[in-house]
Structure formats: structure tokens, C-alpha cells
Short mmCIF file of C-alpha atoms in Angstrom, two decimals:
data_model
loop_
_atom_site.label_atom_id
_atom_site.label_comp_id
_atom_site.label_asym_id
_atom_site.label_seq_id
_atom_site.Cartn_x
_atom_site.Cartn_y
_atom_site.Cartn_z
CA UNK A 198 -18.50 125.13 47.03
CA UNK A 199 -19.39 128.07 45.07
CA UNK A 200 -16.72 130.94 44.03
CA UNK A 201 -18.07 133.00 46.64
CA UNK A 202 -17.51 130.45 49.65
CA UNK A 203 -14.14 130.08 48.09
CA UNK A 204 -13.34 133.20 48.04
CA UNK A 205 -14.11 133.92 51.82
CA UNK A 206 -12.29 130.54 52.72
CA UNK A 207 -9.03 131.87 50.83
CA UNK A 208 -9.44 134.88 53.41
CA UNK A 209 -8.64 132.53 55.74
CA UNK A 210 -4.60 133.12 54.47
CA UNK A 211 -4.55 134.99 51.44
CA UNK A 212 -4.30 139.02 51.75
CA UNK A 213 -7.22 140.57 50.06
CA UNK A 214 -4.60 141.63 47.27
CA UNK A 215 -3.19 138.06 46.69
CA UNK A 216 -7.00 137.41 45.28
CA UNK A 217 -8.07 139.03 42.10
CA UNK A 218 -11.08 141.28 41.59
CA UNK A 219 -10.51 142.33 38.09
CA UNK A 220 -8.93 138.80 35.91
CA UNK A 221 -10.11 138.60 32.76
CA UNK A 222 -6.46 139.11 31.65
CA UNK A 223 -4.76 135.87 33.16
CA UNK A 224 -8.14 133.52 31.80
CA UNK A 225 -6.99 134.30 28.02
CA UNK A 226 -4.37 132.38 26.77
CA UNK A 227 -2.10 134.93 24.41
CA UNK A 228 -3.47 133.79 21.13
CA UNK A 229 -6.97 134.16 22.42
CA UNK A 230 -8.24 130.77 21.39
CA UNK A 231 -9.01 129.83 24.86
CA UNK A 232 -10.95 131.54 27.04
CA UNK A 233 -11.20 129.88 30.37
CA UNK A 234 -13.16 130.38 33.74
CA UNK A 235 -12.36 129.92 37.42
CA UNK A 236 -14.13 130.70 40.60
CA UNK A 237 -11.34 132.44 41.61
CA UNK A 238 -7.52 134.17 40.91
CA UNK A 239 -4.64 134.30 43.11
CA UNK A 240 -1.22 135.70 43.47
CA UNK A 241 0.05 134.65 46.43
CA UNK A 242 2.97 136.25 47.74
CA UNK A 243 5.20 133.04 49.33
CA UNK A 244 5.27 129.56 49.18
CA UNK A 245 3.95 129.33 52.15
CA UNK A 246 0.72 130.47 50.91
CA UNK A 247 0.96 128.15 48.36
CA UNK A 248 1.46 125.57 50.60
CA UNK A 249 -2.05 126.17 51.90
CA UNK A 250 -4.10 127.06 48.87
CA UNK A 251 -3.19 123.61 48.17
CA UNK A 252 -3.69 122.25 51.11
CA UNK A 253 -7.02 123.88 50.77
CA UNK A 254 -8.41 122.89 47.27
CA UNK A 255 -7.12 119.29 48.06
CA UNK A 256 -9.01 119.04 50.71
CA UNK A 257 -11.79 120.52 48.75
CA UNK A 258 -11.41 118.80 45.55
CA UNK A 259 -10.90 122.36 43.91
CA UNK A 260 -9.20 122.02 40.56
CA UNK A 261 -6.06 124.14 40.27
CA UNK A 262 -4.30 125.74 37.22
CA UNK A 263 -0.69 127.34 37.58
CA UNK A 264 0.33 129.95 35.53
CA UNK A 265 3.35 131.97 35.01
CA UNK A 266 3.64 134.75 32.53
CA UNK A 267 0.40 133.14 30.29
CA UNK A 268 2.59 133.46 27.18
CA UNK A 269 2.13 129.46 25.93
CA UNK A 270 0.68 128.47 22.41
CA UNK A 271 -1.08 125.17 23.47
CA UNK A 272 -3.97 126.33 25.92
CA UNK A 273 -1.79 124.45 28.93
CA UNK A 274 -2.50 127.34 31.47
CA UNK A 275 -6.02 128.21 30.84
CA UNK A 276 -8.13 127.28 34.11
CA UNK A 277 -11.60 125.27 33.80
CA UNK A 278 -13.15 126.25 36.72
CA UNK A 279 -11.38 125.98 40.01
CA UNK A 280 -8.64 128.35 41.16
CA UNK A 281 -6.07 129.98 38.98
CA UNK A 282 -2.61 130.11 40.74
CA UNK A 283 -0.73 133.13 38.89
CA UNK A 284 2.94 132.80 40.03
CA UNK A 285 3.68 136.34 39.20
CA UNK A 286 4.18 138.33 42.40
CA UNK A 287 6.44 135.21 43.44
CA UNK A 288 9.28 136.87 41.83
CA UNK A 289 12.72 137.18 44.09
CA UNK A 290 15.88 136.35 43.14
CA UNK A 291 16.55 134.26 45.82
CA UNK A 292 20.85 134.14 45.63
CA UNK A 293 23.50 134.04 42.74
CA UNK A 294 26.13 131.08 43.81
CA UNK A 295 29.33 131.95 41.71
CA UNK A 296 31.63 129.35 43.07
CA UNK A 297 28.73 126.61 42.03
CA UNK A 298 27.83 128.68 39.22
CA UNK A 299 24.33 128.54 39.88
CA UNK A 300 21.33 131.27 40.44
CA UNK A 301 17.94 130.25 42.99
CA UNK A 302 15.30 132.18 41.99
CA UNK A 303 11.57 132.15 42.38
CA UNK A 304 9.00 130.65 39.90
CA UNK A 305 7.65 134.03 39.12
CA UNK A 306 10.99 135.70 38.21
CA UNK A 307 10.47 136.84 34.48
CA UNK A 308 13.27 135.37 32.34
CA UNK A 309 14.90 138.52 31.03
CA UNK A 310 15.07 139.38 35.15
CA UNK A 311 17.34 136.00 35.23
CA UNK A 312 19.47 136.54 32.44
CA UNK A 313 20.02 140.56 33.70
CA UNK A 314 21.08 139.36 37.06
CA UNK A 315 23.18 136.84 35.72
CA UNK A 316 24.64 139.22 33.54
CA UNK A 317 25.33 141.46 36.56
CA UNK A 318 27.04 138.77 38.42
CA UNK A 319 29.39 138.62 34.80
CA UNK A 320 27.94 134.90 34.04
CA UNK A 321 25.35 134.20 31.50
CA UNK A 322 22.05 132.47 31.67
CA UNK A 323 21.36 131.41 28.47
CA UNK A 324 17.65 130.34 27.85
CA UNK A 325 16.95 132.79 25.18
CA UNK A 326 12.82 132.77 23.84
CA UNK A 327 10.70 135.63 21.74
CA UNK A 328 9.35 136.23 24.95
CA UNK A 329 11.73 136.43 27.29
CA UNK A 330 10.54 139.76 28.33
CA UNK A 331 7.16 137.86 30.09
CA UNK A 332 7.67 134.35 30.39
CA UNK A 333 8.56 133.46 33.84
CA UNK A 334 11.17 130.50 34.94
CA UNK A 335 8.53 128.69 36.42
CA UNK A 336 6.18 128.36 33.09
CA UNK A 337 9.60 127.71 31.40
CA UNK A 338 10.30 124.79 33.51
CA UNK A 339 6.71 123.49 33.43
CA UNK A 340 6.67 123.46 29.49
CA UNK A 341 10.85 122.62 29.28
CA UNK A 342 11.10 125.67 27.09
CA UNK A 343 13.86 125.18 24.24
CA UNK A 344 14.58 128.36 22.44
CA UNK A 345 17.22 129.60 20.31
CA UNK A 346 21.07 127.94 22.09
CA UNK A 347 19.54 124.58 22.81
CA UNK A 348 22.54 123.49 20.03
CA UNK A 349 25.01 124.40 22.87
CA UNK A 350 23.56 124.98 26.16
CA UNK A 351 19.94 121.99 25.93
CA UNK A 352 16.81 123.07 27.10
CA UNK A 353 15.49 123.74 30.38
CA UNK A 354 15.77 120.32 31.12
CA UNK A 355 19.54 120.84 31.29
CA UNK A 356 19.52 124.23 32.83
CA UNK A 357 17.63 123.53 35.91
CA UNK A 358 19.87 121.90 38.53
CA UNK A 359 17.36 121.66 41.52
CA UNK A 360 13.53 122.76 42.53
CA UNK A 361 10.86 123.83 44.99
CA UNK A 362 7.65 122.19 44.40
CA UNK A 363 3.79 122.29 46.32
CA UNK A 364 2.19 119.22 45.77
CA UNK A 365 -1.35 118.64 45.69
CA UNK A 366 -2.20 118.19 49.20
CA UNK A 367 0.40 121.23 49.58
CA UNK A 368 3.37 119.43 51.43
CA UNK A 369 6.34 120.71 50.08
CA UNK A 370 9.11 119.01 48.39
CA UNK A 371 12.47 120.71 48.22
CA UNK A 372 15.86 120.45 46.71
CA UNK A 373 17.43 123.90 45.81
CA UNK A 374 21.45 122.88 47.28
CA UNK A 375 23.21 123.47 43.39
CA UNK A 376 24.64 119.95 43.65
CA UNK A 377 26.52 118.93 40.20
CA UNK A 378 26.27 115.24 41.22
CA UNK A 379 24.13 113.23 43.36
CA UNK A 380 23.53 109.41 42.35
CA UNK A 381 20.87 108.58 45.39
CA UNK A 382 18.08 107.37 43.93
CA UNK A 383 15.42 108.62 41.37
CA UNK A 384 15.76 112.38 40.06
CA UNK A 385 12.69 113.61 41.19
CA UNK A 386 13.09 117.17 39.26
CA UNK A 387 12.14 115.23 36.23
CA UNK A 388 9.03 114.45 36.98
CA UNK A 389 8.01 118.06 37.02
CA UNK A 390 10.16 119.28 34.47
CA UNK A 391 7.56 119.75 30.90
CA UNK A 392 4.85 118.50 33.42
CA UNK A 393 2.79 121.12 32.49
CA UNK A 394 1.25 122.02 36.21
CA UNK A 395 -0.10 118.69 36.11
CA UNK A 396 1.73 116.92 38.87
CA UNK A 397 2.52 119.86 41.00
CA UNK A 398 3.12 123.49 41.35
CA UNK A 399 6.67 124.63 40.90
CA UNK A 400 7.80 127.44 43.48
CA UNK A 401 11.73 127.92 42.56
CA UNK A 402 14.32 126.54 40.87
CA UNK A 403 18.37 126.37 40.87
CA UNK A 404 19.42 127.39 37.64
CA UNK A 405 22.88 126.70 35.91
CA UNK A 406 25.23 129.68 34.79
CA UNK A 407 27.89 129.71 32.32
CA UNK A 408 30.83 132.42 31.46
CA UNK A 409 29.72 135.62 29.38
CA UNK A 410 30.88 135.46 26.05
CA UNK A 411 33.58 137.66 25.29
CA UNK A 412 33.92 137.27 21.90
CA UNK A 413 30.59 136.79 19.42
CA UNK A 414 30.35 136.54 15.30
CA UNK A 415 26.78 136.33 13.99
CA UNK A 416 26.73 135.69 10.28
CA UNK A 417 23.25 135.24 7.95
CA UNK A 418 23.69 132.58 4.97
CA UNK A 419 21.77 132.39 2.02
CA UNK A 420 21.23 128.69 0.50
CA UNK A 421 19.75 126.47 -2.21
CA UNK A 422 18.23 123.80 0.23
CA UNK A 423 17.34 122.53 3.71
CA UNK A 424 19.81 119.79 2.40
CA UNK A 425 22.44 122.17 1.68
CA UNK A 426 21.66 123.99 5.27
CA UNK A 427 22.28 120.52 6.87
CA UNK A 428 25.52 120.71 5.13
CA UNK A 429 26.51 123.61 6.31
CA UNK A 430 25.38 122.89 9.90
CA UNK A 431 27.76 120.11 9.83
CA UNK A 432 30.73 121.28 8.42
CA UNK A 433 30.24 124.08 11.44
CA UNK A 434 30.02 121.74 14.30
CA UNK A 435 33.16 119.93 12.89
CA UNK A 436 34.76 122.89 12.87
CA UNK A 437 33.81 125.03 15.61
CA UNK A 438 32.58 122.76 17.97
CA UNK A 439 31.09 124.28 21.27
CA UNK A 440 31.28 127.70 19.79
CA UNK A 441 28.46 127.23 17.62
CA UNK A 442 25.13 128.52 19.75
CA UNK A 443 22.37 129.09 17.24
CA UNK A 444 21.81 127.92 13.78
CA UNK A 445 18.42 129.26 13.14
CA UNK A 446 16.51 128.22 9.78
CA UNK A 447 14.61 130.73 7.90
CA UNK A 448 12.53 130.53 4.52
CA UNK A 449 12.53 132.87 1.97
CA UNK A 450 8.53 133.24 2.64
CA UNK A 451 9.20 134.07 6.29
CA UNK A 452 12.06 136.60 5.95
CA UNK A 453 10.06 138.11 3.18
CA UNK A 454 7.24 138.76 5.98
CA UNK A 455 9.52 139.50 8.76
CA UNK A 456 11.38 142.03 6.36
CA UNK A 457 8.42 144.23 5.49
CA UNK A 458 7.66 144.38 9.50
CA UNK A 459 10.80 144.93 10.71
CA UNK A 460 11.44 147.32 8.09
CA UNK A 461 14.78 145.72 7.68
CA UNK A 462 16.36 145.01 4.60
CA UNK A 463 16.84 141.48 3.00
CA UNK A 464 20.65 140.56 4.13
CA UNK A 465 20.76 138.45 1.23
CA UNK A 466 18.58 136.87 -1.50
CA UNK A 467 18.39 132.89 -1.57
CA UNK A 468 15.00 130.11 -1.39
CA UNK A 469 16.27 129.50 2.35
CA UNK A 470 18.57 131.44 5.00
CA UNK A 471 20.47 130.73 7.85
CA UNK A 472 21.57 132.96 10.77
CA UNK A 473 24.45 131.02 12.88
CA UNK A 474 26.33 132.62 15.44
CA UNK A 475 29.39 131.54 17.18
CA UNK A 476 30.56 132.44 20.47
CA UNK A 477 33.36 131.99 22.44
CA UNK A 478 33.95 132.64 26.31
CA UNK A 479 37.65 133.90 25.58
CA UNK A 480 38.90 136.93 23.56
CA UNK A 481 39.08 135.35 20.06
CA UNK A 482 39.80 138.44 17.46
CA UNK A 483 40.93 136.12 14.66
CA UNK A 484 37.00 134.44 14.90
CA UNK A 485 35.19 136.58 12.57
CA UNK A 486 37.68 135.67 10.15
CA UNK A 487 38.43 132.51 10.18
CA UNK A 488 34.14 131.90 9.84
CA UNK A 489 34.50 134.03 6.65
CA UNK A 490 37.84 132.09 5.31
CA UNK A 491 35.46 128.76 6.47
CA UNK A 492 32.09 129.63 4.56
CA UNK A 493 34.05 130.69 1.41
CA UNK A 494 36.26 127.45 1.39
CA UNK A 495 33.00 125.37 1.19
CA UNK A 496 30.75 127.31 -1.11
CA UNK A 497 28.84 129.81 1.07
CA UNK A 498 29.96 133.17 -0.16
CA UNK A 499 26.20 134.24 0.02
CA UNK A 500 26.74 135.62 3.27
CA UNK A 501 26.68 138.97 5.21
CA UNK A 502 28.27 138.88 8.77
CA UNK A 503 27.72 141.26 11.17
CA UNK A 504 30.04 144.42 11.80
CA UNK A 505 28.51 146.18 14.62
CA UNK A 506 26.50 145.05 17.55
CA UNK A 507 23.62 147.11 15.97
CA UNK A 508 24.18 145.30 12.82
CA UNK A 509 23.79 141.98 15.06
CA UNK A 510 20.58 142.89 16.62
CA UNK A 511 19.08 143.77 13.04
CA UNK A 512 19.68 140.23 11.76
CA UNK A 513 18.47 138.83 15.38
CA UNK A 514 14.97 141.38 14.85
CA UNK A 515 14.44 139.40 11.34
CA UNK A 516 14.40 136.02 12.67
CA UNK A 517 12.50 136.60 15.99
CA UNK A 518 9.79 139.15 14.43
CA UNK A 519 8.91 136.61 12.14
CA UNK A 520 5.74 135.44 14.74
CA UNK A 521 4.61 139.28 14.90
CA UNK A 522 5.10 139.81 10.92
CA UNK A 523 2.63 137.05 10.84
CA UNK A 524 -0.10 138.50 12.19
CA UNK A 525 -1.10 140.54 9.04
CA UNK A 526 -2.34 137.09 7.14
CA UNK A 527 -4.40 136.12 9.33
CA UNK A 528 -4.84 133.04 12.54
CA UNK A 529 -2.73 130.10 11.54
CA UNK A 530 -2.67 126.63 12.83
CA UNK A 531 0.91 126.72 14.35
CA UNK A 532 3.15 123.33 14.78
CA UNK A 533 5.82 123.02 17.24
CA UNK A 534 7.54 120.07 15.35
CA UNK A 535 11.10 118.56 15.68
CA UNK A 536 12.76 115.78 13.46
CA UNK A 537 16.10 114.08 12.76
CA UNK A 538 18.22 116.95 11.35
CA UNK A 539 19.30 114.69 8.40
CA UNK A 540 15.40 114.63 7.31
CA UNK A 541 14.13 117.87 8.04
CA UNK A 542 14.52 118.61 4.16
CA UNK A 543 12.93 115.46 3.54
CA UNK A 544 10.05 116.13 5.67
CA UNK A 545 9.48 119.54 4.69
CA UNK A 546 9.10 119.22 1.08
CA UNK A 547 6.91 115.85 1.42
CA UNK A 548 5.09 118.04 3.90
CA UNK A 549 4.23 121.08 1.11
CA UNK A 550 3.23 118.98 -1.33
CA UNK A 551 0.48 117.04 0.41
CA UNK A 552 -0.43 119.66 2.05
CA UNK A 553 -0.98 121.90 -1.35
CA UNK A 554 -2.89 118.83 -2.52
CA UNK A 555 -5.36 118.52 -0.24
CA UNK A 556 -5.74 122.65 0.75
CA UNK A 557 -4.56 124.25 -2.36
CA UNK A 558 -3.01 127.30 -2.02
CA UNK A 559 -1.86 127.28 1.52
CA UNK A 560 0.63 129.55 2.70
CA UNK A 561 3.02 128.16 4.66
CA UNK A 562 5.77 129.75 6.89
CA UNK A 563 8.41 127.82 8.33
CA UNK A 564 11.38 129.20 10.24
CA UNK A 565 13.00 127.44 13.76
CA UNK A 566 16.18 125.73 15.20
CA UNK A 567 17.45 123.60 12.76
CA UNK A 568 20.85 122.76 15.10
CA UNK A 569 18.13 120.86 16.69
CA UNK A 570 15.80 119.90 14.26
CA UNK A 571 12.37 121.83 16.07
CA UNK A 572 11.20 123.97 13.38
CA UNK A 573 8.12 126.12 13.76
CA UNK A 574 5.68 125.01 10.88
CA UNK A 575 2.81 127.65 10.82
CA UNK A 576 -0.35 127.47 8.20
CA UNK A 577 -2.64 130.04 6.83
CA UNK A 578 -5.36 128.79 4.61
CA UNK A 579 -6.37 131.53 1.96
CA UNK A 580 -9.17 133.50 2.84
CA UNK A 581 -9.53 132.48 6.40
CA UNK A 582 -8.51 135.21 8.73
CA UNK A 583 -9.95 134.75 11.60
CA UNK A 584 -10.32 131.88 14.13
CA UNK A 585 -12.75 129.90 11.83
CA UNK A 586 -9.18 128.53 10.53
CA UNK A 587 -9.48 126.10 13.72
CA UNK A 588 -12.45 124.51 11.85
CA UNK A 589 -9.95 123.36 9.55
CA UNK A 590 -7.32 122.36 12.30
CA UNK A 591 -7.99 118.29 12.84
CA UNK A 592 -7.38 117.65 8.61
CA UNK A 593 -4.35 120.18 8.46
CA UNK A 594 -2.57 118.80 11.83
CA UNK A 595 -3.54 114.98 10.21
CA UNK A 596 -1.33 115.64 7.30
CA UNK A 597 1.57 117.82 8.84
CA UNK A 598 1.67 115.05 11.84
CA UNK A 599 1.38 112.17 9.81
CA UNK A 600 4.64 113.49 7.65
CA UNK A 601 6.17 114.27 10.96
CA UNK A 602 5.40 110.74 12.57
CA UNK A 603 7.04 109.07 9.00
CA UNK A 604 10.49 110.61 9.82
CA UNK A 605 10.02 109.63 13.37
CA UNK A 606 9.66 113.13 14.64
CA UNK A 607 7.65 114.76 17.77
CA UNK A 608 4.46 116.91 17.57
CA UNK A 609 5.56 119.03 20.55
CA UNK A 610 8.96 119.81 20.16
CA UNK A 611 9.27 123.40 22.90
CA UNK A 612 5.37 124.40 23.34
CA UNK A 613 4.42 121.44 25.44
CA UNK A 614 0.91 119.48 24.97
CA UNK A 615 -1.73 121.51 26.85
CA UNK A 616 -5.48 121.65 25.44
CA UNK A 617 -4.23 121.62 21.66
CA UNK A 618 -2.61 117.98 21.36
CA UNK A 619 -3.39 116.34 24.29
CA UNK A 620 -5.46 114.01 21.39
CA UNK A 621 -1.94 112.97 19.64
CA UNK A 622 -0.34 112.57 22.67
CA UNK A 623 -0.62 108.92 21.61
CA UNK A 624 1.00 109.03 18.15
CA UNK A 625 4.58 109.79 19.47
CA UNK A 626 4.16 107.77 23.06
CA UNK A 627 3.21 103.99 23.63
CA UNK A 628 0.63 102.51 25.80
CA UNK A 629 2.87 101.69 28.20
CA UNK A 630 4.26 104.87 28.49
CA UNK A 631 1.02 106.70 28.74
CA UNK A 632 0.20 104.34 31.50
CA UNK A 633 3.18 104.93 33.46
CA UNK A 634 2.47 108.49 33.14
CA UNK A 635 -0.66 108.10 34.19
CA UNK A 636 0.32 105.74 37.51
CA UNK A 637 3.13 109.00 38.11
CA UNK A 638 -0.37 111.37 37.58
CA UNK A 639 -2.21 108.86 40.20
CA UNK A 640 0.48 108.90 43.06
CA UNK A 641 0.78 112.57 43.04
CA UNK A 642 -2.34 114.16 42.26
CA UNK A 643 -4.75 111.14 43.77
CA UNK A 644 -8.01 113.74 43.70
CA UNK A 645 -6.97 115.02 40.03
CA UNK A 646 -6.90 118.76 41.13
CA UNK A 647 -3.76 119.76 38.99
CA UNK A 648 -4.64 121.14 35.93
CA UNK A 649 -7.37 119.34 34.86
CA UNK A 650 -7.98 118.36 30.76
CA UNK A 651 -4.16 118.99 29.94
CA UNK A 652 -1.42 117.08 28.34
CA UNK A 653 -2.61 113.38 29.24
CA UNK A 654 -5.35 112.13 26.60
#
């Protein structure tokens, strides 16, 4: 069927604004490396549309690509032909649940929407990404976006406590009720959650809420060493528990970049910095304090703690323009890595050196969530600017991966697989797993319509 049949077929119950003239926007992924190309766009405007565009392209054998806000870094919602299924104008808040502490929302709702209306409702939803202000919860839950209070709250994974899903021959398959326990049978959520649109399209989701903070203390550490970080990180958890949200690594390198951008001054010098913050969902005046007496006691007077919520958002603007303040050197092949905690400082100086050895003079900015151990690794070869770099990007990602892969880490750690590392999909998952995936891939998607060329190798 060519795009124009398909376009007068999706007349049949899509509105002519629900199908894009003008699209070039949604087939560029937002690092423009991929470009993609699909016979046709659409925003429908209820599920129940969805419900037949699938219905339609299964029937068909039309490949489909979902996409939410088309902020990912692995190529995971660029179409290849077929129909692109933009969730955006899907986008209600659907009710806030206070007694279950729970918000229903639709795919489409942008995540900053979420956390406002939680915030309105006095709870807190507490997914927190760089680009909160355009991802949508859909894309979020597709990907099982981490972010910066994974330490205390998990990823998306543990946020999401039910969800609305098309499948591929469009019946739907619904479970919103905010339900804190249920034992009957296999969790079926799973399946979808960091799926990656490749089993199904997700419509809505039940989220999980938590108390506002009342009382917050966000302090930036200077230190010798990763090791010495580690040290700090858990000396913190020993003593302040829960309250601990982010511990957020930082090199010298990347604050140096992120400083000159930001236009923000260096808090404090050291090779490596930390910005931890504590909070606390009861009035706790005595907090700020008794972090200060705490760091001191164990050696980490290098420290400046915020006095002022503006002083706050200053050290936050350091750590999360360090992906803008990157821009000035140039494309860089990015790694979404995690490992054990206890060998990030292990991995990352093994890392450096081979990496110097076989592309000398490689810059190398790394910066991420070391209370988890998902760093983001990002390299710049010297005099490559442009995308030529990804000529380069097979031999770079063999030596960061195969130091990753010796500490028994992950090569997607929060960015998901997509187009990029589909390839080493089989470094950090066995046969048998890849099979089972692909029997799960089989069952659900028996015409292979769902994203097609993504995540499975």
C-alpha cells in the first residue's frame, strides 16, 4: 500500500488534523543522527483511535513506531517506513487518587505537566530528567527512564503502578485500578515497561506519588577520587538513610565545561565533585547542620552547601547543563553505562587509560548517578566535530564496553537499546534470554509491526 492509499484509509477514523502534513520534525531523533521516513504521521486524539490505527496496520502489515516527546539518545523512536504514532496530543491528566496516592494520566502528558499537578495536589512525583520539560510519561515508561532520585525513589519501573496498552492487532489491554498488591498471576506491566514500542503501544499509566518534601539541604563536595566519592556515598546512606535522594558524580573536566556555560562559578576546586542532596518529608531545621557537623567529622570540609533556594538551583544548573556545555567540542559518542558502585573507580580509570592508548588524546567527560552506579561516559575525539566521529564509534564503544562488561556492568543503563546497541544487546544478555524475549516479541507482535529494527539484535 503506498503512503497515499494509507493516508486516505486513515480517513476512514482519523480527523484530517490527527494526520500530519508538515513532519519532518518528529522523523529526527534530537541528536540528529537518525533521520527516518514513514508513509505517514499521526496524532491521534484517544485511544480509541489508537485502537484502530492498529487494528488497521495489523491487518495491513504496516510497521508502526510510537513516539512520545522524541527526546531519546539511542535512535529507538525513529520510524523506517510505516506509520509514526506521535503520542503527543494524548495528553490528559486523567485523575489524582490521594487516598491511594496515585496519579492516571495519559501517555502524552509531558513529565514536568505530572510533577506540576502532583505538586498541586501537595504530593510529589519524583522522576526528575534534563528533559523533563518534553519527555512525555509514555516514552519514559517505554525506555524505564532513571534520572537523578533513582537512589531513593527507583526508576520508572518502580513508579508506574498500572497501564493502558494497544496491542498490535489493536485490542486493548487495561489495568489502571492503583492497586498496591495483587499476587494473581504474571505482572503483565513488565513486559512493556523499557520495551521500547516494541511489544505494544502504551496509552496511560497509574503513577505512584509520594509526600512533598518539606525540608531540603543540597550540598556540592569536592574530592580526591571516585574511591573516596564511594566513601562518602556510604558513610551518607548509613547515616541518613531514606533522606538521601541524589548523589550525582561530576569530574573536574565536566564542571569545568558546564561552568563556562552556565556562567556559574566553580563551588569548589577538587579532580572530582559531588552534589548530594537530602530531603526529608517532615520539618527538619537541625538537617543542614547536622550534614555539615557529618562531612567535617569524616574529612569533607571541601564543601559549599546551599543557603538559598537560588543558591540550590545554581548548583542543580552545573550538573544538568553539563549535556548543553558539551556541545561546543563537538558530536561525541555518548555511553549510558552503569556498574557496581564499589568499581566505578576501578572501571573508570582502566577505562581512560586504554582508551588514551588506542585514541590518544581523547577528551573524555564523565558525570552521572553514582548512588546508582549509571554514569554518563561521553567521548570527543580531537579534531572531529562533526558526525564523522560515528566512523570511529564500533572501536571506541569496543573498548569502553569491554571495560564495562569486566566489572560486570550494563551498556544501557537509562537510554534504552534502540538503533545504537541493539548489536551488544548480546554482551550483557544470554541466549536464552534473548530467546525468551524473542518468544514474548512472537506472541505479541506475530506480523512484526512494532517498531521494527529496535532493541532485539
Amino acid at each position: 500500500m503506498n503512503p497515499q492509499h494509507i493516508k486516505t484509509a486513515l480517513l476512514q477514523f482519523l480527523s484530517a488534523d490527527e494526520i500530519l502534513e508538515d513532519a519532518s520534525v518528529w522523523l529526527t531523533d534530537q541528536r540528529r543522527r537518525y533521520t527516518g521516513t514513514a508513509d505517514a504521521v499521526v496524532q491521534p486524539k484517544s485511544v480509541a483511535a489508537v485502537q484502530q490505527l492498529m487494528r488497521f496496520c495489523f491487518e495491513n502489515r504496516i510497521a508502526v513506531t510510537p513516539q512520545g516527546g522524541n527526546t531519546g539518545l539511542c535512535g529507538a523512536a525513529v520510524p523506517e517506513g510505516g506509520v509514526l504514532l506521535n503520542l503527543s496530543k494524548l495528553n490528559r491528566i486523567r485523575s489524582i487518587n490521594l487516598a491511594d496516592n496515585a496519579v492516571t494520566v495519559d501517555a502524552g502528558v509531558v513529565l514536568q505537566t505530572v510533577q506540576e499537578a502532583a505538586a498541586g495536589a501537595g504530593r510529589l512525583f519524583p522522576l526528575s530528567l534534563a528533559s523533563e520539560g518534553s519527555c512525555q510519561i509514555g516514552g519514559n515508561i517505554a525506555c524505564n527512564a532513571g534520572g537523578l532520585n533513582v537512589l531513593r525513589y527507583g526508576t520508572m519501573r518502580d513508579l508506574v503502578l498500572g497501564l493502558e496498552v494497544v496491542l498490535p492487532n489493536g485490542e486493548l489491554v487495561s489495568h489502571l485500578h492503583p492497586l498496591h498488591k495483587n499476587t494473581t498471576g504474571y505482572d503483565l506491566r513488565h513486559l512493556f515497561i523499557g520495551s521500547e514500542g516494541t511489544l505494544g503501544v502504551i496509552t496511560g499509566a497509574t503513577l505512584k506519588l509520594f509526600a512533598l518534601p518539606k525540608t531540603v539541604e543540597t550540598v556540592w563536595v569536592g574530592v580526591d577520587s571516585i574511591g573516596r566519592a564511594v566513601e562518602l556515598l556510604t558513610l551518607v546512606q548509613g547515616c541518613f538513610a531514606e533522606r538521601l535522594c541524589s548523589f550525582e558524580l561530576v569530574s573536574r573536566f565536566a564542571l569545568s565545561l558546564s561552568s563556562d556555560f552556565s556562567r556559574i562559578g566553580q563551588p569548589v576546586d577538587a579532580p572530582w565533585h559531588i552534589l548530594l542532596e537530602l530531603a526529608d518529608s517532615m520539618e527538619s531545621g537541625g538537617l543542614g547542620e547536622e550534614l555539615a557537623e557529618f562531612l567535617l567529622a569524616h574529612g569533607f570540609g571541601n564543601a559549599v552547601a546551599a543557603q538559598s533556594e537560588a543558591e540550590r538551583q545554581a548548583l542543580w544548573a552545573l550538573r544538568e547543563n553539563i549535556s548543553a556545555s558539551q556541545r561546543n567540542l563537538g558530536a561525541s559518542i555518548k555511553h549510558d553505562i552503569a556498574v557496581p558502585i564499589e568499581k566505578a573507580a576501578g572501571f573508570v580509570a582502566d577505562c581512560e587509560t586504554a582508551l588514551q592508548t588506542a585514541f590518544p588524546g581523547i577528551n573524555i567527560v564523565v558525570f552521572g548517578h553514582l548512588g546508582d552506579g549509571s554514569l554518563h561516559y561521553n567521548t570527543f575525539l580531537p579534531g572531529v566535530l562533526d558526525n564523522g566521529v560515528y566512523e570511529y564509534e564500533d572501536a571506541v564503544n569496543a573498548v569502553v564496553y569491554e571495560n564495562v562488561l569486566a566489572c560486570n556492568g550494563t551498556v544501557a543503563a537509562e537510554h534504552g537499546i534502540g538503533m545504537v546497541k541493539k548489536q551488544w544487546l548480546p554482551s550483557v544478555r544470554s541466549a536464552a534470554e534473548i530467546a525468551l524475549m524473542r518468544a514474548v516479541k512472537a506472541e505479541l507482535d506475530p506480523r512484526g509491526i512494532m517498531n521494527p529494527g529496535k532493541l532485539l539484535p
